[in-house]
mmCIF file of N, CA and C in Angstrom:
data_model
loop_
_atom_site.group_PDB
_atom_site.id
_atom_site.type_symbol
_atom_site.label_atom_id
_atom_site.label_comp_id
_atom_site.label_asym_id
_atom_site.label_seq_id
_atom_site.Cartn_x
_atom_site.Cartn_y
_atom_site.Cartn_z
ATOM 1 N N MET A 1 -77.237 78.828 -10.379
ATOM 2 C CA MET A 1 -76.320 78.394 -11.802
ATOM 3 C C MET A 1 -76.796 77.707 -12.497
ATOM 4 N N ILE A 2 -76.504 77.742 -14.472
ATOM 5 C CA ILE A 2 -76.602 76.650 -14.267
ATOM 6 C C ILE A 2 -75.696 75.592 -14.485
ATOM 7 N N LYS A 3 -76.135 73.975 -15.384
ATOM 8 C CA LYS A 3 -75.492 72.660 -15.754
ATOM 9 C C LYS A 3 -75.053 73.299 -17.280
ATOM 10 N N VAL A 4 -73.214 72.301 -16.516
ATOM 11 C CA VAL A 4 -72.611 72.968 -17.411
ATOM 12 C C VAL A 4 -73.232 71.309 -18.358
ATOM 13 N N ILE A 5 -73.442 71.036 -17.865
ATOM 14 C CA ILE A 5 -73.709 69.318 -18.912
ATOM 15 C C ILE A 5 -75.025 69.363 -19.941
ATOM 16 N N GLU A 6 -75.804 70.373 -19.002
ATOM 17 C CA GLU A 6 -77.120 71.342 -20.261
ATOM 18 C C GLU A 6 -76.457 72.057 -20.716
ATOM 19 N N LEU A 7 -75.854 72.841 -20.771
ATOM 20 C CA LEU A 7 -75.365 74.085 -22.034
ATOM 21 C C LEU A 7 -74.321 73.077 -23.097
ATOM 22 N N ARG A 8 -73.917 72.178 -22.920
ATOM 23 C CA ARG A 8 -73.151 71.397 -23.632
ATOM 24 C C ARG A 8 -74.272 70.559 -24.290
ATOM 25 N N LYS A 9 -74.842 70.330 -23.630
ATOM 26 C CA LYS A 9 -76.125 69.384 -24.382
ATOM 27 C C LYS A 9 -76.837 70.391 -25.721
ATOM 28 N N ILE A 10 -76.821 71.129 -25.690
ATOM 29 C CA ILE A 10 -77.634 72.108 -26.206
ATOM 30 C C ILE A 10 -76.238 72.330 -27.481
ATOM 31 N N ILE A 11 -74.782 73.080 -27.428
ATOM 32 C CA ILE A 11 -74.574 73.075 -28.077
ATOM 33 C C ILE A 11 -73.689 71.839 -29.134
ATOM 34 N N LYS A 12 -74.198 70.958 -28.314
ATOM 35 C CA LYS A 12 -73.169 69.653 -29.489
ATOM 36 C C LYS A 12 -74.533 69.343 -30.167
ATOM 37 N N THR A 13 -76.252 70.067 -30.001
ATOM 38 C CA THR A 13 -76.633 69.146 -31.278
ATOM 39 C C THR A 13 -77.212 69.988 -31.468
ATOM 40 N N ALA A 14 -76.613 71.611 -31.572
ATOM 41 C CA ALA A 14 -76.627 72.198 -32.529
ATOM 42 C C ALA A 14 -75.857 72.134 -33.264
ATOM 43 N N LEU A 15 -74.853 72.341 -33.679
ATOM 44 C CA LEU A 15 -72.950 71.832 -33.900
ATOM 45 C C LEU A 15 -73.358 70.259 -34.896
ATOM 46 N N LYS A 16 -74.691 69.461 -34.216
ATOM 47 C CA LYS A 16 -74.684 68.620 -34.925
ATOM 48 C C LYS A 16 -75.396 68.468 -35.940
ATOM 49 N N SER A 17 -76.168 69.648 -35.699
ATOM 50 C CA SER A 17 -77.448 69.313 -37.211
ATOM 51 C C SER A 17 -76.364 69.946 -37.857
ATOM 52 N N ILE A 18 -75.259 70.430 -38.298
ATOM 53 C CA ILE A 18 -74.325 71.266 -39.404
ATOM 54 C C ILE A 18 -73.137 69.702 -39.703
ATOM 55 N N HIS A 19 -73.052 68.909 -38.715
ATOM 56 C CA HIS A 19 -71.772 68.404 -38.875
ATOM 57 C C HIS A 19 -72.278 66.578 -37.920
ATOM 58 N N PRO A 20 -72.162 65.700 -38.657
ATOM 59 C CA PRO A 20 -71.744 64.170 -37.143
ATOM 60 C C PRO A 20 -70.574 64.453 -36.919
ATOM 61 N N HIS A 21 -69.831 64.964 -37.087
ATOM 62 C CA HIS A 21 -68.564 64.757 -36.406
ATOM 63 C C HIS A 21 -67.922 65.460 -35.185
ATOM 64 N N VAL A 22 -68.506 66.281 -34.269
ATOM 65 C CA VAL A 22 -68.501 67.010 -32.855
ATOM 66 C C VAL A 22 -67.999 66.065 -32.094
ATOM 67 N N HIS A 23 -66.986 66.820 -31.365
ATOM 68 C CA HIS A 23 -65.773 66.408 -29.896
ATOM 69 C C HIS A 23 -66.080 67.448 -29.059
ATOM 70 N N TYR A 24 -65.482 67.202 -27.709
ATOM 71 C CA TYR A 24 -65.919 68.155 -26.786
ATOM 72 C C TYR A 24 -64.714 68.056 -26.206
ATOM 73 N N GLN A 25 -64.097 69.007 -25.796
ATOM 74 C CA GLN A 25 -62.971 69.403 -25.591
ATOM 75 C C GLN A 25 -61.268 69.281 -26.966
ATOM 76 N N SER A 26 -61.762 67.812 -27.294
ATOM 77 C CA SER A 26 -61.004 67.098 -28.295
ATOM 78 C C SER A 26 -61.419 66.001 -28.986
ATOM 79 N N ALA A 27 -60.748 65.526 -30.115
ATOM 80 C CA ALA A 27 -61.416 64.964 -30.306
ATOM 81 C C ALA A 27 -60.668 63.780 -30.101
ATOM 82 N N PRO A 28 -61.316 61.869 -30.567
ATOM 83 C CA PRO A 28 -59.770 60.374 -30.781
ATOM 84 C C PRO A 28 -59.000 60.721 -31.326
ATOM 85 N N ASP A 29 -57.759 60.383 -31.043
ATOM 86 C CA ASP A 29 -57.370 59.629 -31.936
ATOM 87 C C ASP A 29 -57.573 59.141 -33.107
ATOM 88 N N GLY A 30 -57.720 59.483 -33.633
ATOM 89 C CA GLY A 30 -58.217 58.552 -35.354
ATOM 90 C C GLY A 30 -59.078 58.618 -35.932
ATOM 91 N N SER A 31 -59.884 59.997 -35.570
ATOM 92 C CA SER A 31 -60.349 60.482 -35.926
ATOM 93 C C SER A 31 -61.304 61.057 -37.299
ATOM 94 N N ASP A 32 -61.913 60.949 -37.861
ATOM 95 C CA ASP A 32 -62.206 60.964 -39.343
ATOM 96 C C ASP A 32 -62.420 62.862 -39.551
ATOM 97 N N PHE A 33 -61.964 63.283 -40.311
ATOM 98 C CA PHE A 33 -61.559 64.683 -40.749
ATOM 99 C C PHE A 33 -62.282 64.957 -42.069
ATOM 100 N N PRO A 34 -63.522 65.718 -41.190
ATOM 101 C CA PRO A 34 -63.261 67.391 -40.362
ATOM 102 C C PRO A 34 -63.812 67.428 -39.582
ATOM 103 N N TYR A 35 -63.548 67.688 -38.354
ATOM 104 C CA TYR A 35 -65.125 67.662 -37.153
ATOM 105 C C TYR A 35 -64.292 69.048 -36.629
ATOM 106 N N LEU A 36 -65.340 68.864 -35.772
ATOM 107 C CA LEU A 36 -65.598 70.140 -34.374
ATOM 108 C C LEU A 36 -65.140 69.727 -33.269
ATOM 109 N N VAL A 37 -64.916 70.348 -32.549
ATOM 110 C CA VAL A 37 -64.442 70.295 -30.992
ATOM 111 C C VAL A 37 -64.397 71.857 -30.534
ATOM 112 N N TYR A 38 -65.528 71.655 -29.630
ATOM 113 C CA TYR A 38 -66.089 72.865 -28.980
ATOM 114 C C TYR A 38 -65.698 72.326 -27.549
ATOM 115 N N ASP A 39 -65.026 73.599 -26.550
ATOM 116 C CA ASP A 39 -65.345 73.802 -25.602
ATOM 117 C C ASP A 39 -65.283 74.778 -24.788
ATOM 118 N N LEU A 40 -65.722 74.375 -23.277
ATOM 119 C CA LEU A 40 -66.457 75.917 -22.752
ATOM 120 C C LEU A 40 -64.980 76.210 -21.157
ATOM 121 N N PRO A 41 -64.347 76.842 -21.807
ATOM 122 C CA PRO A 41 -63.257 77.031 -21.044
ATOM 123 C C PRO A 41 -63.843 77.918 -19.022
ATOM 124 N N ASN A 42 -64.046 78.824 -19.782
ATOM 125 C CA ASN A 42 -64.128 79.612 -18.794
ATOM 126 C C ASN A 42 -65.824 79.559 -17.820
ATOM 127 N N SER A 43 -66.585 80.804 -17.434
ATOM 128 C CA SER A 43 -68.009 81.315 -16.793
ATOM 129 C C SER A 43 -67.353 81.897 -16.162
ATOM 130 N N ILE A 44 -68.377 82.952 -16.438
ATOM 131 C CA ILE A 44 -69.133 84.038 -15.291
ATOM 132 C C ILE A 44 -70.005 84.246 -14.435
ATOM 133 N N ASP A 45 -70.652 84.433 -13.208
ATOM 134 C CA ASP A 45 -72.005 83.966 -12.757
ATOM 135 C C ASP A 45 -71.783 85.775 -11.789
ATOM 136 N N ASP A 46 -72.635 86.930 -12.191
ATOM 137 C CA ASP A 46 -73.194 87.481 -11.487
ATOM 138 C C ASP A 46 -74.155 87.587 -10.893
ATOM 139 N N GLY A 47 -74.687 86.388 -11.204
ATOM 140 C CA GLY A 47 -76.069 86.106 -10.057
ATOM 141 C C GLY A 47 -77.524 86.520 -10.578
ATOM 142 N N SER A 48 -77.621 87.311 -12.161
ATOM 143 C CA SER A 48 -79.112 87.799 -12.577
ATOM 144 C C SER A 48 -78.408 86.707 -14.171
ATOM 145 N N LEU A 49 -77.571 86.305 -14.206
ATOM 146 C CA LEU A 49 -76.919 85.094 -15.363
ATOM 147 C C LEU A 49 -75.238 84.919 -15.748
ATOM 148 N N GLU A 50 -75.134 83.845 -16.147
ATOM 149 C CA GLU A 50 -73.921 83.448 -16.486
ATOM 150 C C GLU A 50 -73.540 83.255 -18.380
ATOM 151 N N GLN A 51 -71.976 83.417 -18.435
ATOM 152 C CA GLN A 51 -71.596 84.158 -19.537
ATOM 153 C C GLN A 51 -70.796 82.937 -18.651
ATOM 154 N N PHE A 52 -70.548 82.695 -20.283
ATOM 155 C CA PHE A 52 -69.800 81.518 -20.896
ATOM 156 C C PHE A 52 -68.716 81.971 -21.415
ATOM 157 N N VAL A 53 -67.658 81.219 -22.404
ATOM 158 C CA VAL A 53 -66.532 81.534 -22.862
ATOM 159 C C VAL A 53 -67.158 79.719 -23.750
ATOM 160 N N LEU A 54 -66.953 80.319 -25.310
ATOM 161 C CA LEU A 54 -67.388 79.126 -26.024
ATOM 162 C C LEU A 54 -66.737 79.473 -26.309
ATOM 163 N N ASP A 55 -65.897 78.013 -27.054
ATOM 164 C CA ASP A 55 -64.791 77.674 -28.512
ATOM 165 C C ASP A 55 -64.505 77.033 -29.622
ATOM 166 N N VAL A 56 -64.817 76.782 -30.363
ATOM 167 C CA VAL A 56 -65.175 76.476 -31.889
ATOM 168 C C VAL A 56 -63.993 76.655 -32.088
ATOM 169 N N ASP A 57 -63.547 74.687 -32.847
ATOM 170 C CA ASP A 57 -62.879 75.188 -33.612
ATOM 171 C C ASP A 57 -63.388 73.956 -34.577
ATOM 172 N N ALA A 58 -62.774 74.469 -35.600
ATOM 173 C CA ALA A 58 -63.064 73.455 -37.062
ATOM 174 C C ALA A 58 -61.436 72.794 -37.198
ATOM 175 N N TRP A 59 -61.335 71.695 -37.793
ATOM 176 C CA TRP A 59 -60.204 70.849 -38.165
ATOM 177 C C TRP A 59 -60.718 69.517 -39.338
ATOM 178 N N ASP A 60 -59.391 70.222 -40.428
ATOM 179 C CA ASP A 60 -59.193 69.196 -41.294
ATOM 180 C C ASP A 60 -57.846 68.624 -42.502
ATOM 181 N N VAL A 61 -57.996 68.451 -42.925
ATOM 182 C CA VAL A 61 -56.673 67.462 -42.898
ATOM 183 C C VAL A 61 -56.832 67.278 -45.022
ATOM 184 N N PRO A 62 -56.466 68.896 -45.462
ATOM 185 C CA PRO A 62 -56.968 68.818 -46.867
ATOM 186 C C PRO A 62 -55.705 68.036 -47.419
ATOM 187 N N ALA A 63 -56.744 68.048 -49.096
ATOM 188 C CA ALA A 63 -55.585 66.701 -49.805
ATOM 189 C C ALA A 63 -54.534 67.597 -50.280
ATOM 190 N N ASN A 64 -55.345 69.052 -50.694
ATOM 191 C CA ASN A 64 -53.886 69.414 -51.382
ATOM 192 C C ASN A 64 -53.640 71.112 -50.698
ATOM 193 N N GLY A 65 -54.196 71.284 -49.391
ATOM 194 C CA GLY A 65 -53.993 72.289 -48.717
ATOM 195 C C GLY A 65 -55.053 73.159 -48.516
ATOM 196 N N ASP A 66 -56.092 72.712 -49.882
ATOM 197 C CA ASP A 66 -57.043 73.995 -49.910
ATOM 198 C C ASP A 66 -58.033 73.762 -48.391
ATOM 199 N N THR A 67 -58.724 75.167 -48.114
ATOM 200 C CA THR A 67 -58.793 75.626 -46.614
ATOM 201 C C THR A 67 -60.696 75.322 -47.649
ATOM 202 N N THR A 68 -60.490 75.131 -48.114
ATOM 203 C CA THR A 68 -62.443 75.952 -48.373
ATOM 204 C C THR A 68 -63.138 74.539 -47.669
ATOM 205 N N THR A 69 -63.426 73.265 -47.418
ATOM 206 C CA THR A 69 -63.885 72.617 -46.786
ATOM 207 C C THR A 69 -63.692 73.122 -44.928
ATOM 208 N N VAL A 70 -62.956 73.388 -44.827
ATOM 209 C CA VAL A 70 -62.636 73.564 -43.110
ATOM 210 C C VAL A 70 -63.050 75.529 -42.891
ATOM 211 N N GLU A 71 -62.967 76.128 -43.509
ATOM 212 C CA GLU A 71 -64.053 77.249 -43.718
ATOM 213 C C GLU A 71 -65.433 77.751 -44.067
ATOM 214 N N THR A 72 -65.450 76.453 -45.059
ATOM 215 C CA THR A 72 -67.173 75.948 -45.042
ATOM 216 C C THR A 72 -67.689 75.487 -43.712
ATOM 217 N N LEU A 73 -67.199 74.495 -43.086
ATOM 218 C CA LEU A 73 -67.284 73.579 -41.542
ATOM 219 C C LEU A 73 -67.216 74.734 -41.230
ATOM 220 N N ILE A 74 -66.704 75.563 -40.574
ATOM 221 C CA ILE A 74 -66.608 77.024 -39.462
ATOM 222 C C ILE A 74 -68.143 77.941 -39.926
ATOM 223 N N ASP A 75 -67.708 78.525 -41.244
ATOM 224 C CA ASP A 75 -69.326 79.586 -41.534
ATOM 225 C C ASP A 75 -70.683 78.447 -40.484
ATOM 226 N N SER A 76 -70.653 77.036 -41.211
ATOM 227 C CA SER A 76 -71.958 76.704 -40.580
ATOM 228 C C SER A 76 -72.076 76.619 -39.364
ATOM 229 N N ALA A 77 -71.135 75.828 -38.394
ATOM 230 C CA ALA A 77 -71.056 76.690 -37.147
ATOM 231 C C ALA A 77 -71.487 77.645 -36.277
ATOM 232 N N ASP A 78 -71.507 78.610 -37.173
ATOM 233 C CA ASP A 78 -71.347 80.404 -36.439
ATOM 234 C C ASP A 78 -72.855 80.262 -37.430
ATOM 235 N N LYS A 79 -73.058 79.868 -39.013
ATOM 236 C CA LYS A 79 -74.580 80.298 -38.596
ATOM 237 C C LYS A 79 -75.340 79.588 -37.641
ATOM 238 N N ALA A 80 -75.164 78.416 -37.616
ATOM 239 C CA ALA A 80 -75.872 77.555 -36.253
ATOM 240 C C ALA A 80 -76.030 77.801 -34.731
ATOM 241 N N LEU A 81 -74.896 79.397 -34.502
ATOM 242 C CA LEU A 81 -74.524 79.987 -33.417
ATOM 243 C C LEU A 81 -74.972 81.110 -33.170
ATOM 244 N N HIS A 82 -74.059 81.689 -33.828
ATOM 245 C CA HIS A 82 -74.270 83.515 -33.761
ATOM 246 C C HIS A 82 -75.499 84.019 -33.727
ATOM 247 N N ARG A 83 -75.256 85.165 -32.765
ATOM 248 C CA ARG A 83 -77.162 85.937 -32.242
ATOM 249 C C ARG A 83 -78.219 85.070 -31.951
ATOM 250 N N LYS A 84 -78.032 83.270 -31.873
ATOM 251 C CA LYS A 84 -78.655 82.937 -32.374
ATOM 252 C C LYS A 84 -79.090 82.542 -30.239
ATOM 253 N N THR A 85 -80.985 82.267 -30.174
ATOM 254 C CA THR A 85 -80.907 81.953 -28.904
ATOM 255 C C THR A 85 -82.207 80.766 -29.019
ATOM 256 N N ILE A 86 -81.567 79.617 -27.947
ATOM 257 C CA ILE A 86 -82.477 78.123 -27.513
ATOM 258 C C ILE A 86 -82.653 78.331 -26.841
ATOM 259 N N THR A 87 -84.335 77.750 -26.195
ATOM 260 C CA THR A 87 -84.889 77.376 -25.262
ATOM 261 C C THR A 87 -84.971 76.631 -25.453
ATOM 262 N N VAL A 88 -84.564 75.698 -23.630
ATOM 263 C CA VAL A 88 -85.066 74.006 -23.258
ATOM 264 C C VAL A 88 -86.019 74.523 -22.475
ATOM 265 N N ASN A 89 -87.403 73.487 -22.725
ATOM 266 C CA ASN A 89 -88.524 73.909 -21.702
ATOM 267 C C ASN A 89 -88.461 75.260 -20.822
ATOM 268 N N ASN A 90 -89.002 75.633 -21.602
ATOM 269 C CA ASN A 90 -88.761 77.670 -21.011
ATOM 270 C C ASN A 90 -88.181 77.232 -19.456
ATOM 271 N N GLU A 91 -87.239 77.337 -19.455
ATOM 272 C CA GLU A 91 -86.619 76.898 -18.127
ATOM 273 C C GLU A 91 -85.731 77.787 -18.147
ATOM 274 N N LEU A 92 -84.775 77.602 -18.707
ATOM 275 C CA LEU A 92 -83.602 77.545 -19.374
ATOM 276 C C LEU A 92 -83.404 78.436 -21.267
ATOM 277 N N ALA A 93 -82.402 79.362 -21.400
ATOM 278 C CA ALA A 93 -82.443 79.587 -22.238
ATOM 279 C C ALA A 93 -80.835 80.170 -22.885
ATOM 280 N N VAL A 94 -80.357 80.171 -24.350
ATOM 281 C CA VAL A 94 -79.083 80.662 -24.876
ATOM 282 C C VAL A 94 -78.661 81.408 -25.382
ATOM 283 N N THR A 95 -78.100 82.306 -25.399
ATOM 284 C CA THR A 95 -77.899 83.120 -26.034
ATOM 285 C C THR A 95 -76.164 82.954 -27.083
ATOM 286 N N PHE A 96 -75.758 83.021 -28.289
ATOM 287 C CA PHE A 96 -74.175 83.155 -28.433
ATOM 288 C C PHE A 96 -74.350 84.259 -29.106
ATOM 289 N N TYR A 97 -72.676 85.191 -29.265
ATOM 290 C CA TYR A 97 -72.584 86.049 -30.075
ATOM 291 C C TYR A 97 -70.712 85.685 -29.997
ATOM 292 N N ARG A 98 -70.545 85.455 -31.176
ATOM 293 C CA ARG A 98 -69.544 85.824 -31.477
ATOM 294 C C ARG A 98 -68.066 86.396 -31.444
ATOM 295 N N GLU A 99 -67.321 86.657 -30.889
ATOM 296 C CA GLU A 99 -65.941 87.239 -30.825
ATOM 297 C C GLU A 99 -65.156 87.889 -31.190
ATOM 298 N N ASN A 100 -64.648 86.580 -32.055
ATOM 299 C CA ASN A 100 -63.501 86.936 -32.825
ATOM 300 C C ASN A 100 -63.894 85.672 -33.414
ATOM 301 N N ARG A 101 -62.564 85.185 -34.040
ATOM 302 C CA ARG A 101 -62.088 84.377 -35.326
ATOM 303 C C ARG A 101 -60.120 84.388 -35.571
ATOM 304 N N LEU A 102 -59.909 83.115 -35.303
ATOM 305 C CA LEU A 102 -58.510 82.679 -35.020
ATOM 306 C C LEU A 102 -58.492 81.025 -36.666
ATOM 307 N N PRO A 103 -57.642 82.072 -37.634
ATOM 308 C CA PRO A 103 -56.673 81.066 -37.468
ATOM 309 C C PRO A 103 -55.776 80.253 -37.334
ATOM 310 N N LEU A 104 -55.023 79.865 -37.377
ATOM 311 C CA LEU A 104 -54.625 78.461 -35.930
ATOM 312 C C LEU A 104 -53.268 77.850 -36.661
ATOM 313 N N THR A 105 -52.323 78.015 -36.604
ATOM 314 C CA THR A 105 -51.609 76.960 -37.472
ATOM 315 C C THR A 105 -51.119 75.841 -36.498
ATOM 316 N N ASP A 106 -51.275 74.314 -36.655
ATOM 317 C CA ASP A 106 -51.001 73.589 -36.216
ATOM 318 C C ASP A 106 -49.381 73.532 -36.395
ATOM 319 N N ASP A 107 -48.335 72.349 -35.377
ATOM 320 C CA ASP A 107 -48.055 71.464 -35.000
ATOM 321 C C ASP A 107 -47.155 70.900 -36.215
ATOM 322 N N ASP A 108 -48.361 70.746 -36.963
ATOM 323 C CA ASP A 108 -48.758 69.084 -37.944
ATOM 324 C C ASP A 108 -48.661 69.911 -39.428
ATOM 325 N N PRO A 109 -48.261 70.542 -40.288
ATOM 326 C CA PRO A 109 -48.209 72.029 -41.279
ATOM 327 C C PRO A 109 -49.779 71.050 -42.396
ATOM 328 N N LYS A 110 -50.181 69.579 -41.842
ATOM 329 C CA LYS A 110 -50.987 69.115 -42.671
ATOM 330 C C LYS A 110 -52.013 69.635 -41.950
ATOM 331 N N ILE A 111 -52.540 69.331 -41.497
ATOM 332 C CA ILE A 111 -53.343 70.216 -40.629
ATOM 333 C C ILE A 111 -53.922 71.706 -40.376
ATOM 334 N N LYS A 112 -55.030 71.697 -40.578
ATOM 335 C CA LYS A 112 -55.378 73.311 -40.959
ATOM 336 C C LYS A 112 -57.339 73.773 -39.889
ATOM 337 N N ARG A 113 -56.642 74.898 -39.456
ATOM 338 C CA ARG A 113 -57.789 74.472 -38.121
ATOM 339 C C ARG A 113 -57.960 76.146 -38.505
ATOM 340 N N ILE A 114 -59.535 76.216 -37.896
ATOM 341 C CA ILE A 114 -60.015 77.523 -37.442
ATOM 342 C C ILE A 114 -60.520 77.781 -36.205
ATOM 343 N N LYS A 115 -60.312 78.687 -35.755
ATOM 344 C CA LYS A 115 -61.085 78.907 -34.193
ATOM 345 C C LYS A 115 -61.901 80.455 -34.378
ATOM 346 N N TYR A 116 -63.670 79.727 -33.598
ATOM 347 C CA TYR A 116 -64.484 81.143 -33.250
ATOM 348 C C TYR A 116 -64.827 81.026 -31.810
ATOM 349 N N THR A 117 -64.744 82.175 -31.356
ATOM 350 C CA THR A 117 -64.463 81.974 -29.965
ATOM 351 C C THR A 117 -66.410 82.686 -29.686
ATOM 352 N N TYR A 118 -67.401 82.640 -29.180
ATOM 353 C CA TYR A 118 -68.655 82.972 -28.590
ATOM 354 C C TYR A 118 -69.043 82.872 -27.244
ATOM 355 N N GLU A 119 -69.385 84.067 -26.832
ATOM 356 C CA GLU A 119 -69.549 84.289 -25.429
ATOM 357 C C GLU A 119 -71.314 83.653 -25.629
ATOM 358 N N ALA A 120 -72.007 82.413 -24.867
ATOM 359 C CA ALA A 120 -72.770 82.437 -24.167
ATOM 360 C C ALA A 120 -73.385 83.160 -23.503
ATOM 361 N N ARG A 121 -74.103 83.729 -23.236
ATOM 362 C CA ARG A 121 -75.263 83.845 -22.293
ATOM 363 C C ARG A 121 -76.394 83.364 -21.980
ATOM 364 N N THR A 122 -76.196 83.234 -20.355
ATOM 365 C CA THR A 122 -77.411 82.002 -20.042
ATOM 366 C C THR A 122 -78.679 82.719 -19.418
ATOM 367 N N PHE A 123 -79.663 81.957 -19.061
ATOM 368 C CA PHE A 123 -80.662 82.951 -18.621
ATOM 369 C C PHE A 123 -81.794 81.497 -18.181
ATOM 370 N N GLU A 124 -81.578 81.558 -16.876
ATOM 371 C CA GLU A 124 -82.557 80.694 -15.745
ATOM 372 C C GLU A 124 -83.719 80.832 -15.264
ATOM 373 N N ARG A 125 -85.036 80.282 -15.540
ATOM 374 C CA ARG A 125 -85.900 81.252 -14.918
ATOM 375 C C ARG A 125 -86.319 80.124 -13.654
ATOM 376 N N ARG A 126 -86.014 81.412 -12.730
ATOM 377 C CA ARG A 126 -86.237 80.681 -10.965
ATOM 378 C C ARG A 126 -87.363 80.612 -10.535
#
């Protein structure tokens, strides 16, 4: 079984390559916008490979309601992940496949959010 901490490192490195503000599960209070939040809410291990659900949310509070920044940020994250295979030390590989895109409505109408969900297929050399 893959160590979730290794997968988290892979994801964080990929996302930080496109944006400096990346958080796991939630951003701390007072975080500067825009930022990305990722989570691994679920996994299934069939014995030969483990598949994870990966959620990536882009958050922004645009000055005039313009969503261009949050859309550009999530598109950049998608380019860094979708259909990409990342290998670590020839022991672990993970390939990401986008499953859906969701514009989300936040309780705070000033906040603009977009969520992409991926299937992360992991392979380990045994």
